[in-house]
Coordinates of C-alpha atoms in Angstrom, one line a residue:
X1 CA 11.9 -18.2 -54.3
X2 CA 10.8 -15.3 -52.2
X3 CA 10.1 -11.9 -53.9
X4 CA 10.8 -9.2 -51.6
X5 CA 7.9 -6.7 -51.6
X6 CA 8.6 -3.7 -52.7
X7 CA 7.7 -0.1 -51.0
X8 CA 4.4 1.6 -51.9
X9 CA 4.4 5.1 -52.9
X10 CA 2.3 7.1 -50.9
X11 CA 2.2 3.8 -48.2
X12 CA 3.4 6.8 -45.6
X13 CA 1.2 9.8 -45.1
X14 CA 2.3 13.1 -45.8
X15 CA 2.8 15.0 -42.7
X16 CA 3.5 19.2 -43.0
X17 CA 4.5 21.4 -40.3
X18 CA 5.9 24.8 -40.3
X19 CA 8.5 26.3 -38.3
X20 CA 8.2 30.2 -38.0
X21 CA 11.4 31.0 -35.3
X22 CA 12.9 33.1 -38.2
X23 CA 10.0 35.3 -39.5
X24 CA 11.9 36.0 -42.7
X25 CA 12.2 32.7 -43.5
X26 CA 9.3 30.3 -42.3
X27 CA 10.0 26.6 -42.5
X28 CA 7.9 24.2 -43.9
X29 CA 9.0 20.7 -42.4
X30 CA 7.6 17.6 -44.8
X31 CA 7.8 14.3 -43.7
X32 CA 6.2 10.9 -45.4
X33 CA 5.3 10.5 -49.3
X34 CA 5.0 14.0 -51.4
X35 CA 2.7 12.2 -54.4
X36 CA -0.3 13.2 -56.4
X37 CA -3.0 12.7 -53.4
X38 CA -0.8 14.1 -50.7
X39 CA 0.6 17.3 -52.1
X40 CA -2.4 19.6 -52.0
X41 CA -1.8 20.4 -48.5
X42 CA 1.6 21.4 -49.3
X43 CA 0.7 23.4 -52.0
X44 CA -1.8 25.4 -50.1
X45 CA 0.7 26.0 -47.3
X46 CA 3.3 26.9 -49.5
X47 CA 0.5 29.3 -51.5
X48 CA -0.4 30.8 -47.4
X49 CA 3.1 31.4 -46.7
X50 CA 3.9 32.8 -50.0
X51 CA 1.7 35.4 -49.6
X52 CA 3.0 37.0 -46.5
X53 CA 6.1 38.0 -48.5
X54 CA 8.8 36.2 -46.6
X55 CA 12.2 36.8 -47.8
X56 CA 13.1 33.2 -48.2
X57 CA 10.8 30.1 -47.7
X58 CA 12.8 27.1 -46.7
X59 CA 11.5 23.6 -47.7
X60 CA 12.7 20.8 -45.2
X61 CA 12.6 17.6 -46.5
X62 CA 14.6 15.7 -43.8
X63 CA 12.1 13.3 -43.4
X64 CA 10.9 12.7 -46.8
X65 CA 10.7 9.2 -48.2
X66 CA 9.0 9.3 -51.3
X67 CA 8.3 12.0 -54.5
X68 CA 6.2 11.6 -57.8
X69 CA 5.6 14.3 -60.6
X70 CA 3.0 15.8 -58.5
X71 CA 5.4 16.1 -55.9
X72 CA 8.2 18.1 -57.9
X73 CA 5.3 20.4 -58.9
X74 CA 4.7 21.7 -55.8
X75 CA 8.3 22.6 -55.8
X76 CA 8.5 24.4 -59.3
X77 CA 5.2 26.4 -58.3
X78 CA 6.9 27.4 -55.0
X79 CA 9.7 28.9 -56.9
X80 CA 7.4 30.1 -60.0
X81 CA 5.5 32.4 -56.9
X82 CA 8.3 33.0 -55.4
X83 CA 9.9 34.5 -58.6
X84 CA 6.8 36.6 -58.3
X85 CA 7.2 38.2 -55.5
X86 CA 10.9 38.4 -54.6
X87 CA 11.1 35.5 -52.1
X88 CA 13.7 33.0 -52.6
X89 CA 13.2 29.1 -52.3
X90 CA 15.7 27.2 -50.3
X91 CA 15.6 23.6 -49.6
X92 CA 17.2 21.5 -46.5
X93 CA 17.7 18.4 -45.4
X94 CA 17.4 17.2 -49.2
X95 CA 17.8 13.4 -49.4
X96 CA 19.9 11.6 -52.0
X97 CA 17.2 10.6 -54.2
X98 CA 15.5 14.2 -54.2
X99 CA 19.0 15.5 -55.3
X100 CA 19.0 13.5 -57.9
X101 CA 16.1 13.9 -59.7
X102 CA 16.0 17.6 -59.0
X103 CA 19.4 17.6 -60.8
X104 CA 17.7 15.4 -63.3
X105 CA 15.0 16.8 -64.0
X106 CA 16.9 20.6 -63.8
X107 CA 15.3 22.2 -61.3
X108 CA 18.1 22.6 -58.9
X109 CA 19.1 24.9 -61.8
X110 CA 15.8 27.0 -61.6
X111 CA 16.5 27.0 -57.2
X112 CA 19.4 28.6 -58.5
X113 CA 17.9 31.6 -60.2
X114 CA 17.4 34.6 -57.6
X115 CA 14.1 36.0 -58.0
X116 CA 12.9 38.4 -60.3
X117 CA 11.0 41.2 -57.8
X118 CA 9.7 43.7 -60.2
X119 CA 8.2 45.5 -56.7
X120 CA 9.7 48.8 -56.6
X121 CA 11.8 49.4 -53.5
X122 CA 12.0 45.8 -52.9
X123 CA 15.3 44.2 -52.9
X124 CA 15.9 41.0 -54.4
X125 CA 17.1 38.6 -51.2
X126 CA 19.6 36.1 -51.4
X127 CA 20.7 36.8 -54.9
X128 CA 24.7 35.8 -53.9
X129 CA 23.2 32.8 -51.9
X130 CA 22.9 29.1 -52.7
X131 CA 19.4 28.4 -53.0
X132 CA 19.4 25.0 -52.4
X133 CA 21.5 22.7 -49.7
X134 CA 21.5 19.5 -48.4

């Protein structure tokens, strides 16, 4: 009997690019495995990006094949900053598995949330939008 061999997580490099055609809403595009030695990058992009104040930062996962804990972290921190200062997290290109455990785990709910900008003059973006889409 042959046992298939299963998939390694993180067997795929994590590959990040971002996409700035719509200032107010950069694009980071991730490809490969999001796991616990790949996602620093990610989190330091997201962290750069955040701090430019866009409106919205869109996370594309179109192309990503795997996730871990560490993974889903970066995504809760992304929207905990964002909550911070007024820029609202929006996902594309989500695949099925990612839905899943986002809805698992509840934090499609939190993507939900519009943010909290307690910035005076600043008004809170998106907050009638879906935050997250497939």
């Amino acid at each position: 009997m042959v046992v298939p061999q299963r998939r390694k997580p993180e067997a795929t490099p994590l590959s990040i690019s971002v996409d700035r055609s719509d200032p107010g809403a950069p694009a980071i595009k991730v490809d490969g495995d999001l796991a616990f030695t790949t996602a620093a990058p990610l989190r330091a992009e997201v962290d750069r990006l955040l701090a430019e104040d866009p409106p919205t930062l869109v996370l594309d996962f179109g192309d990503l094949l795997f996730i871990d804990s560490t993974g889903l972290s970066v995504i809760v921190h992304a929207w905990r900053e964002g909550q911070q200062n007024g820029t609202v997290i929006r996902l594309r290109g989500t695949p099925r598995f990612l839905e899943t455990i986002l809805d698992l785990t509840g934090i499609t709910g939190l993507l939900a949330r519009p943010p909290l900008d307690l910035r005076p003059g600043r008004p809170v973006p998106g907050s009638t939008e879906k935050s997250v889409s497939a």
